[in-house]
Amino acid sequence: MIRIQVDMQRCQHYGQCVLEAPDVFELDADNLLEWRAEAADDQRTNVEAAMDVCPMQAIRLVD
Amino acid sequence: MPQPVVIVGASLAGLRTAESLRRLGWTDGILVVGDEPHAPYSRPMLSKEFLRSEIADDEVALPRRSSTADAAWLLGTRVVSADLDRREVATASGEVLGYGTLVVATGLRPRRLAVPGAGLPGTYALRGLDDAVRLRTALRGTPRVVVVGAGFVGCEIAAAARTLGCDVTVVMRDGLPLRRVLGQELAAELMRRHVGHGVRFAAHTEVVAVRGGPHVTGVELRDGTVIPCDVVVGAVGSLPNVEWLAGNDAVADDGLLTDTGMHVQRADGTSWDDVLAVGDVARFPNPRFGGAPARVEHWNTAAETARRAATMVVARRRGADDLAAAEAERFAPIPSFWSDQLDAHLLAYGRLEVADRAEILEGDLAGDCVVGYYRDGALVGVCGLGDRRAIMRHRDAVGQELPLPTA
């Protein structure tokens, strides 16, 4: 299990993470970010890719 | 001990190259050399959030992964020359660094205003963190600002300055901001929104002189008009940092020409096995957009080209079969970018600037919309205002209809 944090003070809802890890991140009907705080280990690579593409560098993996 | 991979440019592209090498199993030395004193940081927010809010310098830093903890970092060190036959680069202080593989990630620098008075105190350009800190400080006193140039950087600086309450005029050669990229209709809407927030435009003209002394007092336009101001920001494009590679027969015409594996090319069409370029400085072919080599100055291109280059470096070490397999893999990234300007939130995928036609696919310009960009009838990009989910839904269709490349 991996744990994911998003700093919502920083997040600007650009949605770049959604393309990299669609099972973890999505934009809701108002185009605001929703995400799972926990995901299976096999999502680690996708979440790391999402961290990389986040323009605000707002995503963290908590080990 | 084998010579390290030397990455010149401690940028996003440089960092991603180092990380990708480690992720792909590269265990030999990695040395990253950067001319700025800063560790790699996120550049896009410098012209947006950083200017208009109080983000601390260290908050723009890119996280350092444990995977690259054993890479060597030589910051505050400018590489001034290279001898690609001897596999050496030299720093400004005269130190010579040998490499096994060289990765060029030196990016761009702003083109400076080339008019009388352009060096006066009160004139700025934006590329790096230090530039952004200086400009942000200058904007804090809500000065009268003239932004020269209406590309992404110019428009974003104008928007940030206006958000801060500055009196802002954008001087542009064209009649509309960003028209070359966005096309007539979306550019007109963008300008309408800027004007709605009080940004002024001086269109179809250019700055011929910066007035003042000792400090800036205004800019003079071609017709003699003077716009009084306290701050002038030159946002007139950028130049690839390739001069340090002079004398090596690399094709350095608008960046470094590379093959599809990011290997830097010689004038005779051959390429170096051990010299690659990544990020803004690389002019590479992308079969998704017809295969003509182009530089792409967008955020995700840095990471994508870095990964591609690292794949080649690792595959070459593993042997001919691995290298052939890596080279056969199609490299066709979809550029992705965004821009925040007042109430205009742009999100785009693809290469809008190569289009010959644009068409509204969803919504309307005054509200949220998605615009499709076509070349020879094929979708080469989408760009929208507002509704990001709607824009994203069109992403996968970008570049799907172009014929496969022959080279």
Short mmCIF file of C-alpha atoms in Angstrom, two decimals:
data_model
loop_
_atom_site.label_atom_id
_atom_site.label_comp_id
_atom_site.label_asym_id
_atom_site.label_seq_id
_atom_site.Cartn_x
_atom_site.Cartn_y
_atom_site.Cartn_z
CA MET A 1 0.00 0.00 0.00
CA ILE A 2 1.25 3.47 -0.82
CA ARG A 3 0.01 6.68 0.75
CA ILE A 4 -0.46 9.82 -1.29
CA GLN A 5 -0.64 13.42 -0.16
CA VAL A 6 -1.55 16.46 -2.21
CA ASP A 7 -0.84 19.93 -0.88
CA MET A 8 -4.12 21.61 -1.69
CA GLN A 9 -2.63 24.99 -0.83
CA ARG A 10 -0.43 24.54 -3.87
CA CYS A 11 -2.59 22.47 -6.22
CA GLN A 12 -3.94 24.55 -9.08
CA HIS A 13 -6.04 21.68 -10.50
CA TYR A 14 -4.06 21.57 -13.73
CA GLY A 15 -4.93 17.87 -14.01
CA GLN A 16 -1.59 16.72 -15.42
CA CYS A 17 -1.49 13.96 -12.79
CA VAL A 18 -4.78 12.55 -14.06
CA LEU A 19 -3.16 11.46 -17.31
CA GLU A 20 -0.33 9.66 -15.52
CA ALA A 21 -2.30 7.95 -12.77
CA PRO A 22 -5.98 7.90 -13.71
CA ASP A 23 -6.75 5.25 -11.07
CA VAL A 24 -5.56 7.58 -8.33
CA PHE A 25 -6.33 11.11 -9.54
CA GLU A 26 -9.34 12.59 -11.28
CA LEU A 27 -10.99 15.91 -11.88
CA ASP A 28 -14.54 16.18 -10.58
CA ALA A 29 -17.45 17.80 -12.38
CA ASP A 30 -16.19 21.21 -11.27
CA ASN A 31 -12.68 20.44 -12.58
CA LEU A 32 -11.30 20.20 -9.06
CA LEU A 33 -8.82 17.50 -8.14
CA GLU A 34 -9.94 14.40 -6.29
CA TRP A 35 -7.50 11.68 -5.33
CA ARG A 36 -7.19 8.49 -3.33
CA ALA A 37 -5.11 8.84 -0.19
CA GLU A 38 -4.12 5.18 -0.47
CA ALA A 39 -3.45 2.96 -3.44
CA ALA A 40 -2.04 -0.47 -4.19
CA ASP A 41 1.72 -0.83 -4.55
CA ASP A 42 1.40 -1.39 -8.27
CA GLN A 43 0.35 2.26 -8.58
CA ARG A 44 3.71 3.51 -7.35
CA THR A 45 5.22 4.02 -10.82
CA ASN A 46 2.14 5.89 -12.01
CA VAL A 47 2.03 8.07 -8.92
CA GLU A 48 5.72 8.87 -9.27
CA ALA A 49 5.05 9.90 -12.86
CA ALA A 50 2.19 12.07 -11.63
CA MET A 51 4.52 13.68 -9.08
CA ASP A 52 6.98 14.40 -11.86
CA VAL A 53 4.48 16.10 -14.15
CA CYS A 54 2.72 18.15 -11.47
CA PRO A 55 3.48 21.77 -12.42
CA MET A 56 3.12 22.83 -8.80
CA GLN A 57 5.04 19.85 -7.41
CA ALA A 58 2.19 19.41 -4.96
CA ILE A 59 2.08 15.60 -4.79
CA ARG A 60 3.98 13.57 -2.20
CA LEU A 61 4.33 9.86 -1.58
CA VAL A 62 4.46 9.02 2.11
CA ASP A 63 6.43 5.85 2.81
CA MET B 1 36.89 3.49 -13.45
CA PRO B 2 34.74 4.42 -16.45
CA GLN B 3 34.10 8.06 -17.21
CA PRO B 4 30.74 9.34 -15.93
CA VAL B 5 27.71 10.50 -17.79
CA VAL B 6 28.13 14.26 -17.67
CA ILE B 7 24.87 16.19 -17.84
CA VAL B 8 25.42 19.86 -18.62
CA GLY B 9 22.45 21.81 -17.27
CA ALA B 10 21.05 21.30 -13.75
CA SER B 11 17.59 21.88 -15.12
CA LEU B 12 14.37 19.89 -15.09
CA ALA B 13 15.62 18.02 -18.17
CA GLY B 14 19.01 17.43 -16.55
CA LEU B 15 17.47 16.14 -13.35
CA ARG B 16 15.04 13.87 -15.19
CA THR B 17 17.91 12.44 -17.22
CA ALA B 18 19.78 11.53 -14.05
CA GLU B 19 16.67 10.01 -12.50
CA SER B 20 15.81 8.05 -15.63
CA LEU B 21 19.34 6.67 -15.87
CA ARG B 22 19.10 5.35 -12.31
CA ARG B 23 15.59 4.01 -12.82
CA LEU B 24 16.79 2.11 -15.88
CA GLY B 25 19.63 0.54 -13.93
CA TRP B 26 22.59 2.76 -14.73
CA THR B 27 25.01 2.29 -11.83
CA ASP B 28 28.08 4.16 -13.10
CA GLY B 29 28.87 7.76 -12.27
CA ILE B 30 26.61 10.68 -13.08
CA LEU B 31 27.85 14.26 -12.87
CA VAL B 32 25.43 17.16 -13.29
CA VAL B 33 26.96 20.57 -13.99
CA GLY B 34 24.81 23.71 -13.71
CA ASP B 35 25.68 27.36 -14.09
CA GLU B 36 23.06 28.58 -11.63
CA PRO B 37 23.77 28.23 -7.90
CA HIS B 38 20.37 26.59 -7.46
CA ALA B 39 19.49 22.92 -7.53
CA PRO B 40 16.91 22.07 -10.24
CA TYR B 41 13.61 23.89 -9.83
CA SER B 42 10.24 24.15 -11.52
CA ARG B 43 10.34 26.93 -14.07
CA PRO B 44 6.70 27.25 -15.26
CA MET B 45 5.45 28.83 -12.06
CA LEU B 46 8.07 31.60 -12.23
CA SER B 47 5.96 33.61 -14.68
CA LYS B 48 2.70 32.76 -12.91
CA GLU B 49 2.17 31.83 -9.26
CA PHE B 50 5.65 32.88 -8.19
CA LEU B 51 5.23 36.46 -9.41
CA ARG B 52 1.80 37.03 -7.99
CA SER B 53 2.13 35.34 -4.61
CA GLU B 54 4.70 34.83 -1.89
CA ILE B 55 6.07 31.43 -2.83
CA ALA B 56 9.44 30.95 -1.17
CA ASP B 57 12.49 30.29 -3.31
CA ASP B 58 12.90 26.78 -1.92
CA GLU B 59 9.29 25.92 -2.72
CA VAL B 60 10.05 25.93 -6.43
CA ALA B 61 12.80 23.34 -5.94
CA LEU B 62 12.17 19.98 -7.55
CA PRO B 63 12.21 17.10 -5.05
CA ARG B 64 15.43 15.14 -4.97
CA ARG B 65 14.91 11.42 -5.21
CA SER B 66 17.04 8.99 -3.27
CA SER B 67 17.84 7.33 -6.61
CA THR B 68 20.08 10.25 -7.58
CA ALA B 69 21.59 10.79 -4.14
CA ASP B 70 24.90 9.40 -5.39
CA ALA B 71 25.04 11.60 -8.46
CA ALA B 72 27.62 14.39 -8.24
CA TRP B 73 26.34 17.96 -8.56
CA LEU B 74 28.60 20.77 -9.65
CA LEU B 75 26.46 23.90 -9.28
CA GLY B 76 27.42 27.49 -9.96
CA THR B 77 29.73 26.19 -12.65
CA ARG B 78 29.43 27.26 -16.26
CA VAL B 79 30.65 24.96 -19.01
CA VAL B 80 32.23 27.14 -21.67
CA SER B 81 33.55 24.71 -24.25
CA ALA B 82 33.54 21.10 -25.37
CA ASP B 83 35.80 18.85 -27.39
CA LEU B 84 33.57 16.03 -28.54
CA ASP B 85 36.46 14.06 -30.09
CA ARG B 86 38.42 14.07 -26.86
CA ARG B 87 35.25 13.61 -24.81
CA GLU B 88 35.91 16.60 -22.61
CA VAL B 89 34.13 19.73 -21.52
CA ALA B 90 35.78 22.72 -19.88
CA THR B 91 34.39 25.02 -17.22
CA ALA B 92 34.76 28.79 -16.92
CA SER B 93 37.43 28.30 -14.28
CA GLY B 94 39.45 26.13 -16.65
CA GLU B 95 38.64 22.75 -15.16
CA VAL B 96 38.47 19.97 -17.76
CA LEU B 97 35.89 17.24 -17.20
CA GLY B 98 36.07 13.96 -19.11
CA TYR B 99 32.88 12.13 -19.95
CA GLY B 100 31.81 8.72 -21.16
CA THR B 101 28.53 10.16 -22.39
CA LEU B 102 27.59 13.84 -22.63
CA VAL B 103 24.00 14.97 -22.19
CA VAL B 104 23.30 18.55 -23.21
CA ALA B 105 20.51 20.12 -21.14
CA THR B 106 21.56 23.76 -21.31
CA GLY B 107 18.15 25.07 -22.34
CA LEU B 108 17.52 28.65 -23.39
CA ARG B 109 18.22 32.18 -22.32
CA PRO B 110 15.98 35.18 -22.95
CA ARG B 111 16.64 37.21 -26.04
CA ARG B 112 17.55 40.66 -24.76
CA LEU B 113 15.91 43.80 -26.00
CA ALA B 114 18.32 45.22 -28.56
CA VAL B 115 17.37 48.89 -28.39
CA PRO B 116 19.05 51.96 -26.90
CA GLY B 117 18.48 52.14 -23.16
CA ALA B 118 17.76 48.43 -22.78
CA GLY B 119 20.37 48.19 -20.04
CA LEU B 120 18.86 50.87 -17.80
CA PRO B 121 17.87 49.96 -14.24
CA GLY B 122 14.21 48.99 -14.35
CA THR B 123 14.52 46.70 -17.38
CA TYR B 124 14.03 43.00 -16.76
CA ALA B 125 13.90 39.66 -18.51
CA LEU B 126 12.66 36.38 -17.09
CA ARG B 127 14.18 32.96 -17.36
CA GLY B 128 15.67 31.81 -14.09
CA LEU B 129 14.80 31.95 -10.42
CA ASP B 130 17.06 34.94 -9.79
CA ASP B 131 15.34 36.83 -12.62
CA ALA B 132 11.95 36.00 -11.11
CA VAL B 133 12.98 37.19 -7.64
CA ARG B 134 14.21 40.49 -9.07
CA LEU B 135 11.08 41.02 -11.16
CA ARG B 136 8.76 40.09 -8.30
CA THR B 137 10.49 42.59 -6.05
CA ALA B 138 10.11 45.29 -8.69
CA LEU B 139 6.40 44.54 -9.12
CA ARG B 140 5.68 44.84 -5.40
CA GLY B 141 5.53 48.62 -5.54
CA THR B 142 2.75 48.44 -8.18
CA PRO B 143 4.83 50.27 -10.78
CA ARG B 144 3.67 51.15 -14.27
CA VAL B 145 4.81 48.18 -16.37
CA VAL B 146 5.47 47.77 -20.07
CA VAL B 147 5.82 44.19 -21.26
CA VAL B 148 7.53 43.90 -24.63
CA GLY B 149 6.33 40.80 -26.46
CA ALA B 150 3.06 38.87 -26.31
CA GLY B 151 4.12 35.25 -26.22
CA PHE B 152 3.35 33.00 -23.26
CA VAL B 153 5.94 34.56 -20.98
CA GLY B 154 4.92 38.11 -21.89
CA CYS B 155 1.22 37.43 -21.47
CA GLU B 156 1.72 35.65 -18.16
CA ILE B 157 3.91 38.42 -16.76
CA ALA B 158 1.35 41.00 -17.88
CA ALA B 159 -1.42 39.03 -16.19
CA ALA B 160 0.56 38.59 -12.97
CA ALA B 161 1.49 42.27 -12.87
CA ARG B 162 -2.13 43.26 -13.45
CA THR B 163 -3.26 40.88 -10.69
CA LEU B 164 -0.87 42.71 -8.39
CA GLY B 165 -2.53 45.99 -9.32
CA CYS B 166 0.08 47.34 -11.69
CA ASP B 167 -0.77 49.53 -14.64
CA VAL B 168 0.22 47.26 -17.57
CA THR B 169 0.78 47.81 -21.29
CA VAL B 170 1.83 45.03 -23.65
CA VAL B 171 3.72 46.11 -26.77
CA MET B 172 3.48 43.61 -29.63
CA ARG B 173 4.32 43.43 -33.32
CA ASP B 174 1.24 41.40 -34.13
CA GLY B 175 -2.34 42.55 -33.73
CA LEU B 176 -3.16 39.83 -31.18
CA PRO B 177 -1.29 38.11 -28.34
CA LEU B 178 -0.14 34.54 -29.02
CA ARG B 179 -1.80 34.43 -32.40
CA ARG B 180 0.94 32.33 -33.96
CA VAL B 181 0.19 29.58 -31.45
CA LEU B 182 -3.49 29.97 -30.63
CA GLY B 183 -4.85 31.17 -33.96
CA GLN B 184 -7.01 34.19 -34.63
CA GLU B 185 -10.14 33.38 -32.67
CA LEU B 186 -8.70 32.13 -29.40
CA ALA B 187 -6.03 34.85 -29.44
CA ALA B 188 -8.74 37.48 -29.88
CA GLU B 189 -10.66 36.02 -26.93
CA LEU B 190 -7.51 36.00 -24.82
CA MET B 191 -6.89 39.66 -25.64
CA ARG B 192 -10.51 40.49 -24.87
CA ARG B 193 -10.07 38.96 -21.41
CA HIS B 194 -6.84 40.84 -20.76
CA VAL B 195 -8.45 44.10 -21.85
CA GLY B 196 -11.46 43.31 -19.64
CA HIS B 197 -9.07 43.25 -16.69
CA GLY B 198 -7.49 46.55 -17.64
CA VAL B 199 -4.40 45.41 -19.54
CA ARG B 200 -3.62 47.76 -22.42
CA PHE B 201 -2.11 46.67 -25.71
CA ALA B 202 0.02 48.63 -28.15
CA ALA B 203 -0.37 46.47 -31.27
CA HIS B 204 1.39 46.40 -34.64
CA THR B 205 4.34 48.27 -33.23
CA GLU B 206 7.61 47.80 -31.44
CA VAL B 207 9.81 49.46 -28.88
CA VAL B 208 12.65 51.40 -30.50
CA ALA B 209 14.17 52.78 -27.31
CA VAL B 210 13.93 52.56 -23.56
CA ARG B 211 13.87 56.09 -22.15
CA GLY B 212 15.24 57.26 -18.86
CA GLY B 213 18.33 57.85 -16.84
CA PRO B 214 19.43 56.76 -14.49
CA HIS B 215 16.18 54.74 -14.08
CA VAL B 216 13.63 53.77 -16.73
CA THR B 217 10.97 56.42 -17.36
CA GLY B 218 9.27 55.05 -20.46
CA VAL B 219 9.52 53.28 -23.79
CA GLU B 220 9.46 54.88 -27.20
CA LEU B 221 7.47 53.17 -29.95
CA ARG B 222 8.19 53.17 -33.67
CA ASP B 223 5.85 56.10 -34.35
CA GLY B 224 7.51 58.21 -31.66
CA THR B 225 4.83 57.63 -29.02
CA VAL B 226 6.27 57.35 -25.53
CA ILE B 227 4.59 55.12 -22.95
CA PRO B 228 5.63 56.29 -19.48
CA CYS B 229 6.58 53.42 -17.16
CA ASP B 230 8.80 52.39 -14.27
CA VAL B 231 9.45 48.79 -15.27
CA VAL B 232 10.15 47.32 -18.71
CA VAL B 233 10.06 43.56 -19.14
CA GLY B 234 11.56 42.15 -22.31
CA ALA B 235 9.73 38.97 -23.28
CA VAL B 236 10.89 38.79 -26.87
CA GLY B 237 11.67 35.10 -27.14
CA SER B 238 14.67 33.01 -26.25
CA LEU B 239 17.89 31.66 -27.67
CA PRO B 240 19.30 28.13 -27.24
CA ASN B 241 22.46 27.91 -25.16
CA VAL B 242 24.68 26.09 -27.65
CA GLU B 243 27.63 28.43 -28.16
CA TRP B 244 29.80 26.34 -25.85
CA LEU B 245 29.61 23.50 -28.39
CA ALA B 246 31.08 25.61 -31.18
CA GLY B 247 33.85 24.01 -33.23
CA ASN B 248 32.48 20.49 -33.03
CA ASP B 249 30.50 20.24 -36.25
CA ALA B 250 27.24 19.78 -34.35
CA VAL B 251 24.23 21.13 -36.21
CA ALA B 252 23.38 24.07 -33.96
CA ASP B 253 20.81 25.91 -36.03
CA ASP B 254 18.00 26.81 -33.62
CA GLY B 255 19.07 24.39 -30.91
CA LEU B 256 20.88 21.11 -31.37
CA LEU B 257 19.57 18.88 -34.12
CA THR B 258 19.15 15.31 -32.91
CA ASP B 259 17.93 12.02 -34.30
CA THR B 260 14.87 10.32 -32.86
CA GLY B 261 17.06 8.84 -30.13
CA MET B 262 18.15 12.35 -29.03
CA HIS B 263 21.71 11.81 -30.36
CA VAL B 264 23.24 15.07 -31.52
CA GLN B 265 23.80 15.20 -35.26
CA ARG B 266 26.79 16.32 -37.30
CA ALA B 267 26.54 18.41 -40.42
CA ASP B 268 27.11 15.30 -42.58
CA GLY B 269 23.99 13.64 -41.19
CA THR B 270 25.75 11.18 -38.90
CA SER B 271 25.27 11.44 -35.16
CA TRP B 272 27.41 11.04 -32.08
CA ASP B 273 26.82 7.84 -30.12
CA ASP B 274 27.89 9.50 -26.91
CA VAL B 275 26.45 13.02 -27.16
CA LEU B 276 22.74 13.55 -26.60
CA ALA B 277 20.52 16.58 -26.10
CA VAL B 278 17.36 16.89 -24.00
CA GLY B 279 14.79 19.52 -23.11
CA ASP B 280 14.31 22.95 -24.66
CA VAL B 281 17.65 22.92 -26.47
CA ALA B 282 16.98 19.75 -28.50
CA ARG B 283 15.51 19.98 -31.98
CA PHE B 284 14.19 16.49 -32.54
CA PRO B 285 11.89 14.75 -35.02
CA ASN B 286 8.47 13.67 -33.80
CA PRO B 287 6.60 11.31 -36.13
CA ARG B 288 3.30 12.30 -34.56
CA PHE B 289 3.62 15.73 -36.17
CA GLY B 290 5.06 14.76 -39.52
CA GLY B 291 8.64 14.17 -38.41
CA ALA B 292 10.15 17.58 -39.14
CA PRO B 293 12.66 18.29 -36.33
CA ALA B 294 11.48 20.97 -33.92
CA ARG B 295 12.33 22.35 -30.55
CA VAL B 296 9.45 22.09 -28.10
CA GLU B 297 9.61 24.40 -25.10
CA HIS B 298 6.94 22.71 -23.04
CA TRP B 299 7.09 21.25 -19.56
CA ASN B 300 6.57 17.57 -20.28
CA THR B 301 8.99 17.57 -23.22
CA ALA B 302 11.87 17.93 -20.78
CA ALA B 303 10.95 14.71 -18.99
CA GLU B 304 10.04 12.80 -22.15
CA THR B 305 13.25 13.62 -23.98
CA ALA B 306 15.25 12.91 -20.81
CA ARG B 307 13.69 9.45 -20.53
CA ARG B 308 14.33 8.80 -24.20
CA ALA B 309 17.98 9.82 -23.95
CA ALA B 310 18.53 7.75 -20.80
CA THR B 311 16.98 4.74 -22.52
CA MET B 312 19.50 5.07 -25.35
CA VAL B 313 22.48 5.45 -23.02
CA VAL B 314 21.53 2.36 -21.03
CA ALA B 315 20.64 0.30 -24.09
CA ARG B 316 23.96 1.10 -25.77
CA ARG B 317 25.82 -0.16 -22.72
CA ARG B 318 23.83 -3.41 -22.77
CA GLY B 319 24.68 -4.18 -26.36
CA ALA B 320 23.69 -3.97 -29.99
CA ASP B 321 20.43 -5.89 -29.63
CA ASP B 322 19.17 -3.68 -26.82
CA LEU B 323 20.17 -0.57 -28.71
CA ALA B 324 18.40 -1.70 -31.87
CA ALA B 325 15.28 -2.45 -29.84
CA ALA B 326 15.39 0.96 -28.15
CA GLU B 327 15.86 2.75 -31.45
CA ALA B 328 12.97 0.87 -33.01
CA GLU B 329 10.63 2.07 -30.29
CA ARG B 330 8.44 4.91 -31.55
CA PHE B 331 9.18 8.22 -29.81
CA ALA B 332 6.21 10.49 -30.38
CA PRO B 333 5.45 12.56 -27.28
CA ILE B 334 2.41 14.81 -27.13
CA PRO B 335 3.46 18.23 -25.84
CA SER B 336 1.36 19.41 -22.95
CA PHE B 337 1.15 22.95 -21.62
CA TRP B 338 -1.00 25.31 -19.66
CA SER B 339 -1.13 29.00 -19.04
CA ASP B 340 -2.90 31.07 -16.42
CA GLN B 341 -3.67 34.63 -17.41
CA LEU B 342 -6.18 36.48 -15.23
CA ASP B 343 -9.44 34.57 -15.70
CA ALA B 344 -8.16 32.72 -18.77
CA HIS B 345 -7.00 29.21 -17.87
CA LEU B 346 -5.54 27.65 -20.98
CA LEU B 347 -4.71 23.97 -21.28
CA ALA B 348 -3.33 22.50 -24.49
CA TYR B 349 -2.00 19.29 -25.97
CA GLY B 350 -0.10 18.89 -29.21
CA ARG B 351 1.57 21.40 -31.51
CA LEU B 352 -0.92 24.14 -32.22
CA GLU B 353 1.64 26.24 -34.07
CA VAL B 354 1.90 23.85 -37.01
CA ALA B 355 -1.86 24.02 -37.71
CA ASP B 356 -3.36 25.57 -40.82
CA ARG B 357 -6.90 25.69 -39.44
CA ALA B 358 -8.65 25.92 -36.07
CA GLU B 359 -12.21 25.02 -35.18
CA ILE B 360 -14.26 25.21 -32.00
CA LEU B 361 -15.04 21.64 -30.93
CA GLU B 362 -17.00 22.34 -27.76
CA GLY B 363 -18.47 25.28 -25.91
CA ASP B 364 -18.03 28.88 -26.93
CA LEU B 365 -15.15 31.30 -26.67
CA ALA B 366 -16.78 33.61 -24.15
CA GLY B 367 -17.15 30.76 -21.65
CA ASP B 368 -15.42 27.41 -21.50
CA CYS B 369 -14.36 25.98 -24.82
CA VAL B 370 -12.20 23.43 -26.64
CA VAL B 371 -10.56 24.40 -29.92
CA GLY B 372 -9.16 21.81 -32.34
CA TYR B 373 -6.11 22.60 -34.48
CA TYR B 374 -5.70 20.86 -37.84
CA ARG B 375 -2.99 20.51 -40.42
CA ASP B 376 -3.94 18.99 -43.74
CA GLY B 377 -7.14 17.86 -42.10
CA ALA B 378 -5.43 15.98 -39.25
CA LEU B 379 -5.80 17.00 -35.62
CA VAL B 380 -2.38 18.26 -34.42
CA GLY B 381 -3.50 19.92 -31.20
CA VAL B 382 -6.28 20.89 -28.87
CA CYS B 383 -6.44 23.92 -26.66
CA GLY B 384 -9.19 25.04 -24.38
CA LEU B 385 -10.26 27.62 -21.90
CA GLY B 386 -11.68 26.54 -18.59
CA ASP B 387 -13.13 23.03 -18.56
CA ARG B 388 -10.02 20.86 -18.24
CA ARG B 389 -11.86 17.57 -18.30
CA ALA B 390 -13.39 18.44 -21.65
CA ILE B 391 -9.99 19.43 -23.07
CA MET B 392 -8.33 16.25 -21.80
CA ARG B 393 -10.94 14.08 -23.47
CA HIS B 394 -9.60 15.22 -26.84
CA ARG B 395 -5.94 14.62 -26.05
CA ASP B 396 -5.66 11.06 -27.27
CA ALA B 397 -6.92 12.03 -30.72
CA VAL B 398 -3.98 14.41 -31.25
CA GLY B 399 -1.59 13.30 -33.95
CA GLN B 400 -3.35 10.03 -34.64
CA GLU B 401 -4.27 10.76 -38.21
CA LEU B 402 -0.94 11.88 -39.59
CA PRO B 403 0.83 9.43 -41.87
CA LEU B 404 3.68 7.44 -40.35
CA PRO B 405 7.10 8.93 -40.99
CA THR B 406 9.37 7.55 -43.62
CA ALA B 407 12.60 8.30 -41.77
#
